[in-house]
CSV table of N, CA, C and O in Angstrom, one decimal:
chain,number,residue,atom,x,y,z
D,1,GLN,N,1.7,6.8,-21.8
D,1,GLN,CA,2.3,5.4,-21.7
D,1,GLN,C,2.6,5.8,-20.1
D,1,GLN,O,3.4,6.4,-20.1
D,2,VAL,N,2.8,5.5,-18.9
D,2,VAL,CA,3.1,5.4,-17.7
D,2,VAL,C,4.3,5.2,-17.3
D,2,VAL,O,4.7,4.1,-17.7
D,3,GLN,N,5.0,6.0,-17.0
D,3,GLN,CA,6.2,5.4,-16.4
D,3,GLN,C,6.4,5.5,-15.3
D,3,GLN,O,6.0,7.0,-14.5
D,4,LEU,N,7.2,4.7,-14.4
D,4,LEU,CA,7.6,5.1,-13.0
D,4,LEU,C,8.6,4.7,-12.6
D,4,LEU,O,9.5,3.6,-12.9
D,5,VAL,N,9.3,5.6,-11.7
D,5,VAL,CA,10.8,5.8,-11.1
D,5,VAL,C,10.8,5.9,-9.7
D,5,VAL,O,10.8,6.4,-9.0
D,6,GLU,N,11.5,5.1,-9.3
D,6,GLU,CA,11.5,4.8,-7.7
D,6,GLU,C,12.8,5.2,-7.8
D,6,GLU,O,13.8,5.1,-8.0
D,7,SER,N,12.9,5.8,-6.4
D,7,SER,CA,14.3,6.2,-5.7
D,7,SER,C,14.3,5.8,-3.8
D,7,SER,O,13.1,5.8,-3.5
D,8,GLY,N,15.3,6.2,-3.4
D,8,GLY,CA,15.6,6.0,-1.9
D,8,GLY,C,16.2,4.8,-1.3
D,8,GLY,O,16.1,4.9,-0.1
D,9,GLY,N,16.1,4.0,-2.3
D,9,GLY,CA,17.2,2.4,-1.7
D,9,GLY,C,18.2,2.8,-1.2
D,9,GLY,O,18.9,3.9,-1.2
D,10,GLY,N,18.6,2.0,-0.6
D,10,GLY,CA,20.2,1.7,-0.1
D,10,GLY,C,20.3,0.8,1.1
D,10,GLY,O,19.7,-0.1,1.3
D,11,LEU,N,21.5,0.9,1.4
D,11,LEU,CA,22.0,0.2,2.8
D,11,LEU,C,22.0,1.3,4.2
D,11,LEU,O,22.4,2.0,4.1
D,12,VAL,N,21.1,0.3,4.8
D,12,VAL,CA,20.8,0.8,6.1
D,12,VAL,C,20.7,-0.2,7.6
D,12,VAL,O,20.9,-1.8,7.1
D,13,GLN,N,21.2,-0.1,8.9
D,13,GLN,CA,21.1,-0.9,9.6
D,13,GLN,C,20.1,-1.0,10.5
D,13,GLN,O,18.8,-0.4,10.3
D,14,PRO,N,19.9,-2.1,10.6
D,14,PRO,CA,18.6,-2.7,11.3
D,14,PRO,C,17.9,-1.7,12.4
D,14,PRO,O,19.1,-1.1,13.2
D,15,GLY,N,16.7,-1.5,12.5
D,15,GLY,CA,16.1,-0.3,13.3
D,15,GLY,C,16.2,0.9,12.5
D,15,GLY,O,15.8,1.8,13.2
D,16,GLY,N,17.1,0.9,11.8
D,16,GLY,CA,16.8,2.5,10.8
D,16,GLY,C,15.5,2.5,10.4
D,16,GLY,O,14.5,1.4,10.1
D,17,SER,N,15.8,3.7,9.4
D,17,SER,CA,15.0,4.0,8.3
D,17,SER,C,14.9,4.5,7.1
D,17,SER,O,16.2,4.9,6.9
D,18,LEU,N,14.0,4.4,5.9
D,18,LEU,CA,14.4,4.7,4.5
D,18,LEU,C,13.1,5.0,4.3
D,18,LEU,O,12.1,4.8,4.6
D,19,ARG,N,13.4,5.9,3.2
D,19,ARG,CA,12.0,6.7,2.8
D,19,ARG,C,12.1,6.6,1.1
D,19,ARG,O,12.5,6.8,0.6
D,20,LEU,N,11.2,5.7,0.2
D,20,LEU,CA,11.1,5.2,-1.0
D,20,LEU,C,10.0,6.2,-1.6
D,20,LEU,O,9.1,6.5,-0.9
D,21,SER,N,10.5,6.8,-2.7
D,21,SER,CA,9.6,7.5,-3.4
D,21,SER,C,9.5,7.1,-5.0
D,21,SER,O,10.1,6.3,-5.7
D,22,CYS,N,8.2,7.2,-5.9
D,22,CYS,CA,7.8,7.0,-7.0
D,22,CYS,C,7.5,8.0,-7.4
D,22,CYS,O,6.2,8.0,-7.1
D,23,ALA,N,8.2,8.2,-8.9
D,23,ALA,CA,7.5,9.5,-9.3
D,23,ALA,C,6.7,8.6,-10.5
D,23,ALA,O,7.3,8.1,-11.6
D,24,HIS,N,5.9,9.4,-10.9
D,24,HIS,CA,4.8,8.9,-11.7
D,24,HIS,C,4.5,9.8,-13.0
D,24,HIS,O,4.6,11.3,-12.7
D,25,SER,N,4.8,9.4,-14.5
D,25,SER,CA,4.5,10.3,-15.4
D,25,SER,C,3.8,9.6,-16.4
D,25,SER,O,3.8,8.2,-16.4
D,26,GLY,N,3.4,10.4,-17.3
D,26,GLY,CA,2.6,9.7,-18.4
D,26,GLY,C,1.3,9.7,-18.5
D,26,GLY,O,0.9,9.1,-19.6
D,27,SER,N,0.8,9.9,-17.7
D,27,SER,CA,-0.9,9.9,-17.1
D,27,SER,C,-1.6,10.4,-16.1
D,27,SER,O,-0.8,11.3,-15.5
D,28,ILE,N,-2.6,10.6,-15.5
D,28,ILE,CA,-3.0,11.5,-14.5
D,28,ILE,C,-2.5,10.4,-13.4
D,28,ILE,O,-3.5,9.5,-13.4
D,29,PHE,N,-2.0,10.8,-13.0
D,29,PHE,CA,-1.6,10.3,-11.4
D,29,PHE,C,-3.0,9.8,-10.4
D,29,PHE,O,-2.9,8.8,-9.5
D,30,SER,N,-3.5,10.7,-10.3
D,30,SER,CA,-4.6,10.8,-9.0
D,30,SER,C,-5.6,9.7,-9.5
D,30,SER,O,-6.3,9.4,-8.5
D,31,ILE,N,-5.6,9.4,-10.6
D,31,ILE,CA,-6.9,8.1,-10.9
D,31,ILE,C,-6.5,6.9,-10.6
D,31,ILE,O,-6.9,5.8,-10.6
D,32,TYR,N,-5.1,6.3,-10.5
D,32,TYR,CA,-4.5,5.4,-10.1
D,32,TYR,C,-4.4,4.7,-8.5
D,32,TYR,O,-3.9,6.1,-7.8
D,33,ALA,N,-5.0,4.0,-8.5
D,33,ALA,CA,-4.3,3.4,-7.2
D,33,ALA,C,-2.7,3.2,-7.4
D,33,ALA,O,-2.2,2.6,-8.3
D,34,MET,N,-2.1,2.9,-5.9
D,34,MET,CA,-0.5,2.7,-6.3
D,34,MET,C,-0.4,1.9,-4.9
D,34,MET,O,-0.8,1.5,-4.0
D,35,GLY,N,0.6,1.0,-5.3
D,35,GLY,CA,1.3,0.4,-4.2
D,35,GLY,C,2.8,-0.1,-4.2
D,35,GLY,O,3.3,0.5,-5.2
D,36,TRP,N,3.0,-0.5,-2.9
D,36,TRP,CA,4.7,-0.8,-3.2
D,36,TRP,C,4.6,-2.4,-2.8
D,36,TRP,O,4.0,-2.8,-1.9
D,37,TYR,N,5.4,-3.2,-3.7
D,37,TYR,CA,5.6,-4.2,-3.6
D,37,TYR,C,7.1,-4.5,-3.1
D,37,TYR,O,8.5,-3.7,-3.4
D,38,ARG,N,7.6,-5.9,-2.8
D,38,ARG,CA,9.2,-6.3,-2.9
D,38,ARG,C,9.2,-7.6,-3.3
D,38,ARG,O,8.2,-8.4,-3.2
D,39,GLN,N,10.5,-7.9,-3.6
D,39,GLN,CA,10.7,-9.1,-4.1
D,39,GLN,C,12.1,-9.9,-3.2
D,39,GLN,O,13.2,-9.2,-4.0
D,40,ALA,N,12.5,-10.4,-2.3
D,40,ALA,CA,13.6,-11.3,-2.0
D,40,ALA,C,13.6,-12.4,-2.9
D,40,ALA,O,13.3,-12.9,-3.8
D,41,PRO,N,15.3,-12.4,-3.1
D,41,PRO,CA,16.0,-13.5,-3.6
D,41,PRO,C,15.0,-15.2,-3.2
D,41,PRO,O,15.0,-15.4,-2.4
D,42,GLY,N,14.3,-15.6,-4.7
D,42,GLY,CA,14.0,-16.6,-4.8
D,42,GLY,C,12.5,-16.8,-3.6
D,42,GLY,O,12.2,-18.0,-3.7
D,43,LYS,N,12.3,-15.9,-3.4
D,43,LYS,CA,10.9,-15.4,-3.2
D,43,LYS,C,10.1,-14.9,-4.2
D,43,LYS,O,10.2,-14.0,-4.9
D,44,GLN,N,8.2,-14.8,-4.0
D,44,GLN,CA,7.5,-14.3,-4.9
D,44,GLN,C,7.2,-12.8,-4.5
D,44,GLN,O,7.7,-12.5,-3.3
D,45,ARG,N,7.2,-12.2,-5.7
D,45,ARG,CA,6.8,-10.6,-5.4
D,45,ARG,C,5.9,-10.9,-4.3
D,45,ARG,O,4.4,-11.3,-4.6
D,46,GLU,N,5.8,-9.4,-3.5
D,46,GLU,CA,4.4,-9.5,-2.2
D,46,GLU,C,4.4,-8.0,-2.2
D,46,GLU,O,4.7,-7.4,-2.4
D,47,LEU,N,3.0,-8.1,-2.2
D,47,LEU,CA,2.6,-6.5,-1.8
D,47,LEU,C,2.5,-6.3,-0.3
D,47,LEU,O,2.0,-6.8,0.5
D,48,LEU,N,2.9,-5.0,-0.2
D,48,LEU,CA,3.0,-4.7,1.3
D,48,LEU,C,2.2,-3.5,1.8
D,48,LEU,O,1.9,-3.5,2.8
D,49,ALA,N,2.1,-2.3,0.7
D,49,ALA,CA,1.0,-1.3,1.0
D,49,ALA,C,0.4,-1.1,0.0
D,49,ALA,O,1.1,-1.1,-1.4
D,50,ALA,N,-0.6,-0.1,0.1
D,50,ALA,CA,-1.7,0.1,-1.2
D,50,ALA,C,-2.2,1.6,-0.8
D,50,ALA,O,-2.7,1.6,0.5
D,51,ILE,N,-2.7,2.5,-1.8
D,51,ILE,CA,-3.1,3.9,-1.2
D,51,ILE,C,-3.9,3.8,-2.8
D,51,ILE,O,-3.7,3.9,-3.9
D,52,THR,N,-5.3,4.2,-1.9
D,52,THR,CA,-6.2,3.9,-3.1
D,52,THR,C,-6.5,5.6,-3.8
D,52,THR,O,-5.6,6.6,-3.3
D,53,SER,N,-7.2,6.1,-4.4
D,53,SER,CA,-7.0,7.3,-5.2
D,53,SER,C,-7.6,8.2,-4.5
D,53,SER,O,-7.2,9.2,-4.7
D,54,GLY,N,-8.6,7.9,-3.7
D,54,GLY,CA,-8.9,8.6,-2.5
D,54,GLY,C,-8.6,8.3,-1.2
D,54,GLY,O,-8.9,9.3,-0.3
D,55,GLY,N,-7.1,7.9,-1.7
D,55,GLY,CA,-6.4,8.0,-0.2
D,55,GLY,C,-6.2,6.8,1.0
D,55,GLY,O,-5.9,6.7,2.1
D,56,GLY,N,-7.2,6.2,1.0
D,56,GLY,CA,-7.8,4.6,1.8
D,56,GLY,C,-6.2,3.7,1.4
D,56,GLY,O,-5.7,3.5,0.8
D,57,THR,N,-5.6,3.5,2.5
D,57,THR,CA,-4.9,2.4,2.6
D,57,THR,C,-4.7,1.3,3.3
D,57,THR,O,-5.8,1.0,4.3
D,58,ASP,N,-4.0,0.3,3.0
D,58,ASP,CA,-4.0,-0.9,3.5
D,58,ASP,C,-2.2,-1.4,3.5
D,58,ASP,O,-1.8,-0.8,2.7
D,59,TYR,N,-1.9,-2.6,4.6
D,59,TYR,CA,-0.8,-2.9,4.6
D,59,TYR,C,-0.7,-4.6,4.9
D,59,TYR,O,-1.8,-5.0,5.2
D,60,ALA,N,0.1,-4.9,4.5
D,60,ALA,CA,0.5,-6.6,4.7
D,60,ALA,C,1.1,-6.7,6.2
D,60,ALA,O,1.5,-5.6,7.0
D,61,ASP,N,0.3,-7.7,7.1
D,61,ASP,CA,1.0,-7.6,8.4
D,61,ASP,C,2.1,-7.8,8.8
D,61,ASP,O,2.3,-7.4,9.5
D,62,SER,N,3.1,-8.2,7.7
D,62,SER,CA,4.5,-8.0,8.3
D,62,SER,C,5.0,-6.7,7.6
D,62,SER,O,6.3,-6.6,8.7
D,63,VAL,N,4.5,-5.9,8.1
D,63,VAL,CA,4.8,-3.9,7.9
D,63,VAL,C,3.7,-3.3,8.5
D,63,VAL,O,4.6,-1.7,8.4
D,64,LYS,N,2.9,-3.7,8.7
D,64,LYS,CA,2.1,-2.9,9.6
D,64,LYS,C,2.4,-2.4,11.0
D,64,LYS,O,2.9,-3.4,11.9
D,65,GLY,N,2.1,-1.0,11.1
D,65,GLY,CA,2.7,-0.3,12.0
D,65,GLY,C,4.2,0.2,12.2
D,65,GLY,O,4.8,1.1,12.6
D,66,ARG,N,5.1,-0.5,10.8
D,66,ARG,CA,6.8,0.1,10.8
D,66,ARG,C,6.3,0.6,9.3
D,66,ARG,O,6.9,1.2,9.5
D,67,PHE,N,5.6,0.4,8.4
D,67,PHE,CA,5.9,1.4,7.4
D,67,PHE,C,4.6,2.2,7.0
D,67,PHE,O,3.4,1.5,7.3
D,68,THR,N,5.0,3.3,6.2
D,68,THR,CA,3.3,4.1,5.7
D,68,THR,C,3.5,4.6,4.3
D,68,THR,O,4.6,4.9,3.9
D,69,ILE,N,2.4,4.0,4.0
D,69,ILE,CA,2.1,4.8,2.9
D,69,ILE,C,1.8,6.3,2.4
D,69,ILE,O,0.7,6.3,3.2
D,70,SER,N,2.0,6.9,1.5
D,70,SER,CA,1.4,8.1,1.2
D,70,SER,C,1.2,8.8,0.0
D,70,SER,O,2.6,7.8,-1.0
D,71,ARG,N,0.8,9.6,-0.6
D,71,ARG,CA,0.8,10.0,-1.9
D,71,ARG,C,0.9,11.4,-2.3
D,71,ARG,O,0.0,11.9,-1.2
D,72,ASP,N,1.1,12.5,-3.0
D,72,ASP,CA,1.4,13.7,-2.7
D,72,ASP,C,0.8,13.7,-4.2
D,72,ASP,O,1.6,14.0,-4.9
D,73,ASN,N,-0.6,14.3,-4.8
D,73,ASN,CA,-0.9,14.1,-6.6
D,73,ASN,C,-0.2,15.5,-6.9
D,73,ASN,O,-0.3,15.3,-8.2
D,74,ALA,N,0.1,16.6,-6.0
D,74,ALA,CA,0.4,17.6,-6.7
D,74,ALA,C,2.0,17.6,-7.7
D,74,ALA,O,2.2,18.4,-7.9
D,75,LYS,N,2.8,16.4,-6.5
D,75,LYS,CA,3.8,16.1,-7.2
D,75,LYS,C,4.2,14.7,-7.9
D,75,LYS,O,5.1,14.3,-8.4
D,76,ASN,N,2.6,14.0,-8.2
D,76,ASN,CA,2.7,12.8,-8.6
D,76,ASN,C,3.5,12.0,-8.1
D,76,ASN,O,4.4,11.1,-9.0
D,77,THR,N,3.9,11.9,-7.0
D,77,THR,CA,4.2,10.6,-6.0
D,77,THR,C,3.7,10.0,-5.5
D,77,THR,O,2.9,10.7,-4.3
D,78,VAL,N,4.2,8.9,-5.2
D,78,VAL,CA,3.7,7.9,-3.9
D,78,VAL,C,5.2,7.8,-3.1
D,78,VAL,O,6.4,7.4,-3.6
D,79,TYR,N,4.8,7.6,-1.7
D,79,TYR,CA,6.0,7.4,-0.8
D,79,TYR,C,5.9,6.1,-0.4
D,79,TYR,O,4.4,5.8,0.2
D,80,LEU,N,6.6,5.9,0.3
D,80,LEU,CA,6.7,4.8,1.3
D,80,LEU,C,8.4,4.9,2.2
D,80,LEU,O,9.0,4.7,2.0
D,81,GLN,N,7.3,5.1,3.8
D,81,GLN,CA,8.2,5.6,5.1
D,81,GLN,C,8.2,4.1,5.7
D,81,GLN,O,7.4,3.1,5.7
D,82,MET,N,9.9,4.0,6.0
D,82,MET,CA,9.8,2.5,6.4
D,82,MET,C,10.6,2.6,7.7
D,82,MET,O,11.8,3.4,7.7
D,83,ASN,N,10.0,2.3,9.0
D,83,ASN,CA,11.0,2.4,10.4
D,83,ASN,C,10.6,0.7,10.3
D,83,ASN,O,10.7,0.0,10.3
D,84,SER,N,11.8,1.0,11.6
D,84,SER,CA,12.4,-0.2,12.3
D,84,SER,C,12.7,-1.4,11.7
D,84,SER,O,12.2,-2.3,11.5
D,85,LEU,N,13.5,-0.9,10.6
D,85,LEU,CA,13.8,-2.3,9.3
D,85,LEU,C,14.6,-3.2,10.2
D,85,LEU,O,15.4,-3.2,11.0
D,86,LYS,N,14.3,-4.5,9.5
D,86,LYS,CA,14.9,-5.7,9.9
D,86,LYS,C,15.7,-6.6,8.7
D,86,LYS,O,15.4,-6.0,7.3
D,87,PRO,N,16.4,-7.2,9.2
D,87,PRO,CA,17.1,-7.8,8.0
D,87,PRO,C,16.1,-8.4,7.0
D,87,PRO,O,16.5,-8.5,5.5
D,88,GLU,N,15.4,-9.0,7.4
D,88,GLU,CA,14.4,-9.4,6.5
D,88,GLU,C,13.5,-8.7,5.6
D,88,GLU,O,12.7,-9.4,4.9
D,89,ASP,N,14.0,-7.6,5.7
D,89,ASP,CA,13.3,-6.8,4.9
D,89,ASP,C,14.3,-6.4,3.8
D,89,ASP,O,13.8,-5.5,2.7
D,90,THR,N,15.0,-6.8,3.9
D,90,THR,CA,16.3,-6.7,2.7
D,90,THR,C,15.4,-7.4,1.3
D,90,THR,O,15.0,-8.4,1.5
D,91,ALA,N,15.4,-6.6,0.2
D,91,ALA,CA,14.1,-7.1,-1.1
D,91,ALA,C,14.8,-6.0,-2.2
D,91,ALA,O,15.1,-4.8,-1.9
D,92,VAL,N,14.3,-6.4,-3.0
D,92,VAL,CA,13.8,-5.0,-4.3
D,92,VAL,C,12.3,-4.7,-4.4
D,92,VAL,O,11.7,-5.6,-4.3
D,93,TYR,N,12.6,-3.4,-3.9
D,93,TYR,CA,11.1,-3.2,-4.0
D,93,TYR,C,10.5,-2.0,-5.1
D,93,TYR,O,11.3,-1.3,-5.5
D,94,TYR,N,9.6,-2.3,-5.2
D,94,TYR,CA,8.6,-1.7,-6.9
D,94,TYR,C,7.7,-1.4,-6.2
D,94,TYR,O,6.8,-1.5,-5.6
D,95,CYS,N,7.1,-0.4,-7.8
D,95,CYS,CA,6.2,0.9,-7.6
D,95,CYS,C,5.2,0.0,-8.1
D,95,CYS,O,5.8,-0.3,-9.6
D,96,ASN,N,4.0,0.6,-8.0
D,96,ASN,CA,3.1,-0.2,-8.8
D,96,ASN,C,1.8,0.7,-9.3
D,96,ASN,O,1.3,1.6,-8.0
D,97,ALA,N,1.0,1.0,-10.3
D,97,ALA,CA,0.2,1.9,-10.5
D,97,ALA,C,-0.8,1.2,-10.9
D,97,ALA,O,-0.6,0.1,-12.2
D,98,HIS,N,-2.2,0.9,-10.7
D,98,HIS,CA,-3.3,0.1,-10.8
D,98,HIS,C,-4.4,0.9,-11.1
D,98,HIS,O,-4.9,1.9,-10.4
D,99,ARG,N,-5.2,0.2,-12.4
D,99,ARG,CA,-6.6,1.1,-12.5
D,99,ARG,C,-7.3,0.0,-13.8
D,99,ARG,O,-6.3,-0.7,-14.1
D,100,VAL,N,-8.5,0.2,-13.6
D,100,VAL,CA,-9.3,-0.5,-14.3
D,100,VAL,C,-9.8,0.6,-15.4
D,100,VAL,O,-10.7,1.6,-14.7
D,101,ARG,N,-9.7,-0.1,-16.6
D,101,ARG,CA,-10.5,0.9,-17.3
D,101,ARG,C,-11.5,0.1,-18.4
D,101,ARG,O,-10.8,-0.8,-19.2
D,102,GLY,N,-12.7,0.5,-18.1
D,102,GLY,CA,-13.3,-0.1,-19.3
D,102,GLY,C,-13.3,-1.5,-19.2
D,102,GLY,O,-13.5,-2.7,-20.2
D,103,GLY,N,-13.1,-2.1,-18.3
D,103,GLY,CA,-13.3,-3.7,-18.0
D,103,GLY,C,-11.6,-4.0,-17.7
D,103,GLY,O,-11.3,-5.5,-17.7
D,104,VAL,N,-10.9,-3.3,-18.4
D,104,VAL,CA,-9.6,-4.0,-19.0
D,104,VAL,C,-8.8,-3.6,-17.5
D,104,VAL,O,-9.0,-2.3,-17.1
D,105,VAL,N,-7.7,-4.3,-17.0
D,105,VAL,CA,-6.9,-3.5,-15.7
D,105,VAL,C,-5.6,-3.6,-16.1
D,105,VAL,O,-5.3,-4.2,-17.3
D,106,LEU,N,-5.1,-2.6,-15.9
D,106,LEU,CA,-3.8,-1.6,-16.3
D,106,LEU,C,-3.4,-1.8,-15.2
D,106,LEU,O,-3.3,-1.4,-13.9
D,107,ASP,N,-1.6,-2.4,-15.3
D,107,ASP,CA,-0.7,-2.4,-14.4
D,107,ASP,C,0.1,-2.1,-15.2
D,107,ASP,O,0.8,-2.4,-15.9
D,108,TYR,N,1.3,-0.9,-14.2
D,108,TYR,CA,2.7,-0.6,-14.6
D,108,TYR,C,3.3,-0.7,-13.3
D,108,TYR,O,2.9,-0.8,-12.0
D,109,TRP,N,4.7,-1.0,-13.7
D,109,TRP,CA,5.6,-1.4,-12.7
D,109,TRP,C,7.1,-0.2,-12.9
D,109,TRP,O,7.3,0.0,-14.1
D,110,GLY,N,7.4,0.2,-12.0
D,110,GLY,CA,8.9,0.5,-11.8
D,110,GLY,C,9.8,-0.1,-12.0
D,110,GLY,O,9.8,-1.5,-11.9
D,111,GLN,N,11.1,0.2,-12.0
D,111,GLN,CA,12.4,-1.1,-12.2
D,111,GLN,C,13.1,-1.1,-10.9
D,111,GLN,O,13.5,-2.6,-11.4
D,112,GLY,N,12.1,-0.2,-9.8
D,112,GLY,CA,13.0,-1.7,-8.9
D,112,GLY,C,14.1,-0.5,-8.0
D,112,GLY,O,14.9,0.0,-8.8
D,113,THR,N,14.1,-0.5,-6.6
D,113,THR,CA,15.1,-0.4,-6.1
D,113,THR,C,15.6,-1.0,-4.9
D,113,THR,O,14.8,-1.4,-4.2
D,114,GLN,N,16.5,-1.3,-4.8
D,114,GLN,CA,17.4,-2.1,-3.9
D,114,GLN,C,17.5,-1.6,-2.2
D,114,GLN,O,18.2,-0.7,-2.1
D,115,VAL,N,16.7,-2.1,-1.3
D,115,VAL,CA,17.0,-2.1,-0.2
D,115,VAL,C,17.9,-3.1,0.7
D,115,VAL,O,16.7,-4.1,0.7
D,116,THR,N,18.8,-2.8,1.2
D,116,THR,CA,19.8,-3.8,2.5
D,116,THR,C,19.7,-3.3,3.4
D,116,THR,O,19.9,-2.3,4.0
D,117,VAL,N,19.1,-4.4,4.5
D,117,VAL,CA,19.1,-4.0,5.5
D,117,VAL,C,20.4,-5.2,6.5
D,117,VAL,O,20.0,-6.3,6.8
D,118,SER,N,21.5,-4.4,6.8
D,118,SER,CA,22.7,-5.0,7.2
D,118,SER,C,23.2,-4.1,8.4
D,118,SER,O,23.3,-3.3,8.2
D,119,SER,N,23.8,-4.9,9.3
D,119,SER,CA,24.8,-4.1,10.3
D,119,SER,C,26.3,-4.3,9.7
D,119,SER,O,27.3,-3.6,10.3
């Protein structure tokens, strides 16, 4: 069973930076596509950034140029470097592991980490 544990959230001032980490265990990390999502109060969960098993990346327009997703397969960890943070980035951030096996979509989620951007 895949387990994902996020860390690195906290309180940061506007314009600041944070790096989130998501540690993966229980399966072969390198075969999963990984993603970072966030959910603000009263809003739907949204996909921010994704990285394939091969290292290809994609970003939501709202974070393109400010956030960078990366993975270290040797450490079974995916990262989200967040720069130039804005108050509207305040949300709970979730890590996701995704793969398709035998036509079945497998999605796993972490417990989330709070990011608050405020002066």
